[in-house]
Short mmCIF file of C-alpha atoms and ligand atoms in Angstrom, two decimals:
data_model
loop_
_atom_site.label_atom_id
_atom_site.label_comp_id
_atom_site.label_asym_id
_atom_site.label_seq_id
_atom_site.Cartn_x
_atom_site.Cartn_y
_atom_site.Cartn_z
CA MET A 1 69.33 52.67 70.42
CA LEU A 2 70.14 55.62 68.56
CA ILE A 3 73.09 53.85 66.07
CA THR A 4 73.51 50.01 66.00
CA ILE A 5 76.37 49.43 63.42
CA LYS A 6 77.25 45.54 62.73
CA ASN A 7 80.15 44.17 60.94
CA ILE A 8 81.09 47.35 58.99
CA SER A 9 83.55 47.57 56.63
CA LYS A 10 84.38 49.50 53.69
CA GLU A 11 86.50 48.99 50.38
CA TYR A 12 87.79 51.43 47.47
CA GLU A 13 88.55 49.89 44.45
CA SER A 14 91.24 51.65 41.97
CA GLY A 15 91.92 49.98 39.30
CA GLU A 16 92.90 46.14 40.68
CA ALA A 17 93.86 47.33 43.67
CA THR A 18 91.25 47.07 46.66
CA THR A 19 91.84 48.81 49.67
CA LYS A 20 90.21 48.13 52.81
CA VAL A 21 89.82 51.05 55.25
CA LEU A 22 87.04 49.54 57.33
CA CYS A 23 86.47 46.06 58.71
CA ASP A 24 84.21 44.46 60.73
CA ILE A 25 83.31 47.27 62.90
CA SER A 26 80.74 46.80 65.60
CA PHE A 27 79.13 49.29 68.20
CA ASN A 28 76.26 50.90 69.79
CA ILE A 29 75.14 54.07 70.53
CA GLU A 30 72.48 55.39 72.80
CA LYS A 31 70.89 58.47 72.75
CA GLY A 32 72.25 61.29 75.19
CA GLU A 33 75.81 59.44 75.27
CA PHE A 34 78.95 62.02 74.36
CA VAL A 35 81.58 59.78 72.44
CA SER A 36 84.80 60.16 70.85
CA ILE A 37 86.21 58.45 68.12
CA MET A 38 89.94 58.73 68.19
CA GLY A 39 92.81 57.20 66.20
CA PRO A 40 95.44 58.35 64.07
CA SER A 41 95.53 59.79 60.63
CA GLY A 42 94.78 57.64 58.03
CA SER A 43 92.84 55.37 60.91
CA GLY A 44 89.74 55.15 59.25
CA LYS A 45 88.05 57.78 61.52
CA SER A 46 86.76 60.32 58.59
CA THR A 47 85.17 57.07 56.19
CA LEU A 48 83.93 56.00 59.99
CA MET A 49 82.24 59.65 60.31
CA HIS A 50 81.14 59.88 57.06
CA ILE A 51 79.35 56.64 56.64
CA LEU A 52 78.06 56.94 60.25
CA GLY A 53 76.47 60.39 58.92
CA LEU A 54 75.06 59.24 56.10
CA LEU A 55 77.49 61.13 54.06
CA ASP A 56 78.74 57.79 52.49
CA ARG A 57 77.74 53.84 52.43
CA GLN A 58 79.30 50.73 54.41
CA THR A 59 80.46 47.89 51.51
CA THR A 60 78.82 45.38 53.62
CA GLY A 61 77.82 45.31 56.84
CA THR A 62 74.53 46.82 58.83
CA TYR A 63 73.86 50.42 59.97
CA LEU A 64 70.45 50.77 61.92
CA PHE A 65 69.64 54.46 63.46
CA GLU A 66 66.54 54.33 65.23
CA GLY A 67 66.19 50.97 64.46
CA GLU A 68 66.13 52.14 60.76
CA ASP A 69 67.67 50.14 58.49
CA VAL A 70 69.37 53.61 56.63
CA SER A 71 71.15 51.03 53.50
CA LYS A 72 67.41 50.80 52.21
CA PHE A 73 67.13 54.59 51.46
CA ASP A 74 68.15 55.67 48.08
CA ASP A 75 70.01 58.89 47.80
CA ASP A 76 67.01 61.44 47.69
CA GLU A 77 65.76 59.35 51.13
CA LEU A 78 68.89 59.77 52.53
CA ALA A 79 69.69 63.31 52.23
CA ASN A 80 66.49 64.47 53.51
CA PHE A 81 66.67 61.71 56.49
CA ARG A 82 70.60 63.27 57.38
CA ASN A 83 68.76 67.17 57.20
CA GLU A 84 66.05 66.09 59.59
CA LYS A 85 68.46 63.76 62.00
CA ILE A 86 72.28 64.75 62.05
CA GLY A 87 74.19 67.74 62.31
CA PHE A 88 77.65 68.56 61.56
CA VAL A 89 80.74 70.35 62.78
CA PHE A 90 83.86 70.17 60.94
CA GLN A 91 87.34 71.30 61.59
CA ALA A 92 87.46 74.28 58.58
CA PHE A 93 83.61 75.78 59.84
CA HIS A 94 82.10 75.70 55.97
CA LEU A 95 80.25 79.07 56.82
CA LEU A 96 78.73 81.25 54.13
CA PRO A 97 81.13 84.01 53.33
CA LYS A 98 79.68 87.50 52.89
CA THR A 99 76.53 86.73 54.90
CA THR A 100 75.82 87.82 58.80
CA VAL A 101 75.70 85.14 61.37
CA LEU A 102 72.31 84.92 62.10
CA GLU A 103 71.41 84.17 57.97
CA ASN A 104 74.36 81.10 58.28
CA VAL A 105 72.17 79.65 61.27
CA MET A 106 69.11 80.41 59.61
CA LEU A 107 69.99 78.50 56.71
CA PRO A 108 68.91 75.05 57.34
CA LEU A 109 65.66 76.15 58.25
CA ILE A 110 64.79 77.02 54.69
CA TYR A 111 64.54 73.28 54.29
CA SER A 112 62.90 72.53 57.58
CA LYS A 113 58.67 71.88 57.71
CA ASP A 114 58.06 74.32 60.11
CA LYS A 115 57.89 77.91 58.11
CA LYS A 116 57.90 80.24 61.20
CA ASN A 117 59.69 82.07 63.65
CA HIS A 118 63.26 81.13 62.01
CA GLU A 119 64.78 84.70 63.14
CA GLU A 120 63.80 83.74 66.29
CA LYS A 121 64.98 79.88 66.66
CA ALA A 122 68.09 80.94 65.40
CA THR A 123 68.38 83.81 67.62
CA LYS A 124 67.88 81.57 70.49
CA ILE A 125 70.45 78.77 69.52
CA LEU A 126 73.31 81.70 68.80
CA THR A 127 72.31 82.97 72.70
CA ASP A 128 72.86 79.38 73.66
CA VAL A 129 76.20 79.49 72.33
CA GLY A 130 77.35 82.41 73.68
CA LEU A 131 77.13 84.67 70.73
CA SER A 132 74.02 86.97 70.91
CA HIS A 133 76.29 90.11 70.41
CA ARG A 134 77.25 88.95 66.98
CA VAL A 135 74.27 87.91 65.31
CA ASN A 136 74.14 91.12 62.45
CA TYR A 137 78.35 90.36 62.43
CA MET A 138 79.31 89.10 58.90
CA THR A 139 81.30 86.31 59.22
CA ASN A 140 84.49 87.21 58.18
CA GLN A 141 84.17 89.60 60.93
CA ILE A 142 84.58 87.53 63.39
CA SER A 143 87.42 85.06 65.30
CA GLY A 144 87.96 81.25 64.42
CA GLY A 145 86.52 80.44 67.98
CA GLU A 146 83.29 82.46 67.15
CA LYS A 147 83.16 80.75 63.68
CA GLN A 148 82.99 77.83 65.05
CA ARG A 149 80.14 78.48 67.58
CA VAL A 150 78.64 79.68 64.47
CA ALA A 151 78.78 76.18 63.01
CA ILE A 152 77.46 74.56 65.92
CA ALA A 153 74.87 77.07 66.07
CA ARG A 154 74.10 75.94 62.58
CA ALA A 155 74.23 72.57 62.87
CA LEU A 156 71.42 72.44 65.99
CA VAL A 157 69.15 74.55 64.70
CA ASN A 158 67.15 72.41 62.92
CA ASN A 159 67.28 70.26 66.48
CA PRO A 160 68.89 66.97 65.03
CA ASP A 161 69.03 63.57 66.96
CA VAL A 162 72.97 63.07 67.03
CA LEU A 163 75.66 66.06 66.55
CA PHE A 164 79.01 64.91 64.80
CA ALA A 165 82.10 67.02 64.96
CA ASP A 166 84.84 66.19 63.01
CA GLU A 167 88.23 68.30 64.89
CA PRO A 168 86.31 70.60 66.03
CA THR A 169 89.51 72.33 67.49
CA GLY A 170 91.58 71.64 64.97
CA ASN A 171 91.83 75.27 63.76
CA LEU A 172 91.71 76.92 67.07
CA ASP A 173 93.66 78.09 69.68
CA SER A 174 93.63 76.28 72.71
CA LYS A 175 91.81 79.07 74.58
CA SER A 176 89.37 79.39 71.38
CA GLY A 177 89.49 74.73 71.64
CA LYS A 178 88.53 74.67 75.33
CA GLN A 179 85.32 76.77 74.65
CA ILE A 180 84.15 74.66 72.11
CA MET A 181 84.99 71.48 73.86
CA GLU A 182 82.99 73.62 76.84
CA ILE A 183 80.15 74.05 74.64
CA LEU A 184 79.65 70.72 73.65
CA GLN A 185 80.19 69.22 77.57
CA GLU A 186 77.40 71.64 77.59
CA LEU A 187 75.07 70.36 74.72
CA ASN A 188 75.54 67.08 75.99
CA ASP A 189 74.46 67.92 79.66
CA LYS A 190 71.37 69.04 78.12
CA GLY A 191 70.54 65.95 76.68
CA HIS A 192 71.99 66.14 73.09
CA THR A 193 74.05 63.23 71.68
CA ILE A 194 77.51 63.72 70.16
CA ILE A 195 79.97 62.02 68.48
CA LEU A 196 83.88 63.83 67.95
CA VAL A 197 86.23 62.58 65.86
CA THR A 198 89.75 63.45 66.74
CA HIS A 199 93.35 62.34 66.78
CA GLU A 200 94.03 63.63 70.03
CA THR A 201 93.73 61.66 73.38
CA ALA A 202 93.55 65.31 75.25
CA THR A 203 90.27 66.08 73.26
CA ALA A 204 88.75 63.00 72.99
CA GLU A 205 89.03 62.68 76.67
CA HIS A 206 85.64 65.81 77.00
CA ALA A 207 83.63 62.55 75.72
CA ASP A 208 82.31 60.08 78.61
CA ARG A 209 83.03 57.00 76.56
CA ILE A 210 86.37 56.26 73.58
CA ILE A 211 86.37 54.05 70.62
CA LYS A 212 90.25 53.85 69.50
CA ILE A 213 90.36 53.06 66.20
CA MET A 214 93.73 51.71 64.38
CA ASP A 215 94.19 50.35 60.69
CA GLY A 216 90.81 50.35 60.23
CA GLU A 217 90.21 48.68 63.17
CA ILE A 218 88.49 48.90 67.23
CA VAL A 219 91.54 48.40 69.33
CA GLU A 220 89.61 49.48 72.16
CA ASP A 221 86.21 51.17 73.37
CA TYR A 222 86.05 51.80 76.71
CA LYS A 223 84.60 54.36 79.23
CA VAL A 224 86.78 57.61 80.44
CA LYS A 225 87.43 57.46 84.05
CA ASP A 226 88.86 61.33 84.81
CA LYS A 227 86.72 62.80 81.75
CA LYS A 228 88.57 66.37 81.27
CA ILE A 229 85.99 69.18 82.54
CA ALA A 230 86.71 72.01 79.96
CA LYS A 231 86.51 75.31 81.92
CA ASN A 232 87.13 78.88 79.59
CA GLU A 233 88.72 81.70 81.81
CA ILE A 234 86.64 84.47 80.49
CA GLY A 235 83.48 82.66 80.43
CA ILE A 236 81.08 83.07 77.56
CA LYS A 237 77.95 84.34 79.25
P1 ADP B 1 91.23 59.25 59.11
O1 ADP B 1 90.40 60.50 59.26
O2 ADP B 1 91.55 58.71 60.51
O3 ADP B 1 92.62 60.12 58.66
P2 ADP B 1 90.74 58.39 56.86
O4 ADP B 1 88.91 57.81 57.13
O5 ADP B 1 90.40 60.00 55.69
O6 ADP B 1 91.36 58.19 57.81
O7 ADP B 1 91.22 57.08 55.30
C1 ADP B 1 91.71 55.91 55.80
C2 ADP B 1 92.24 55.10 54.72
O8 ADP B 1 91.27 55.08 53.42
C3 ADP B 1 93.80 56.09 54.42
O9 ADP B 1 94.85 55.68 53.94
C4 ADP B 1 92.62 57.29 52.82
O10 ADP B 1 94.15 57.46 51.98
C5 ADP B 1 91.68 55.88 52.59
N1 ADP B 1 90.99 56.65 51.81
C6 ADP B 1 89.74 57.42 52.45
N2 ADP B 1 89.42 57.80 51.15
C7 ADP B 1 89.62 56.87 49.47
C8 ADP B 1 89.19 56.64 48.77
N3 ADP B 1 87.79 58.04 48.22
N4 ADP B 1 89.83 56.11 48.13
C9 ADP B 1 91.32 55.62 48.57
N5 ADP B 1 91.35 55.52 49.45
C10 ADP B 1 90.39 56.14 50.16
#
């Protein structure tokens, strides 16, 4: 099992008041799954993703990642573990400005144990996401959809065990959004585990399974019967 969480809760203290944002969340995610975590704004999706992505810690409950109890790690160990195992894609891309597409994708490799072939690796993954013609462009010279493809390439260049995508189409026009969903589906077909966070049913339905969250609790967890298949009209390759 890739991810096992049991009775996870998250509370925030401010002054005398305690706000419970996640309540008694339990599920498993297997290697190779494509799962959407879906819920309206304020339901706790980002909080849950931050815990699953080891960017934050739960207040109570257990979290096993590949069977390992991650709550026993100190902050440095957690950061190392996260860099090695997890890739992130966010709505706002978070690319470095004034640097090239290639440099952005090579960046995570600075910290990797493997010191060789960084440029080759980054170029290969950029080709996989349909950007071989953009490697030497500056990140401010490419479109939003292309930026998100760079972010996906950067998230994957260390070959993580899971890719988290938090509203990855939220800043994109519908055609670029479709292309991003198609790339995520292709990556999943190749064996990558993907956890997508979204408030949109239509986006969530590109996954094979939807975990629905409302007011910090899981209200549904089901397999998608009529999975949406993203097929972009222009072709990315
Ligand atoms: P979503 O991603 O579904 O929009 P969030 O996980 O961002 O939801 O937030 C869920 C709830 O937790 C919201 O009511 C939000 O105000 C609250 N919340 C999030 N972060 C904090 C924090 N650091 N302190 C207090 N409350 C927070």
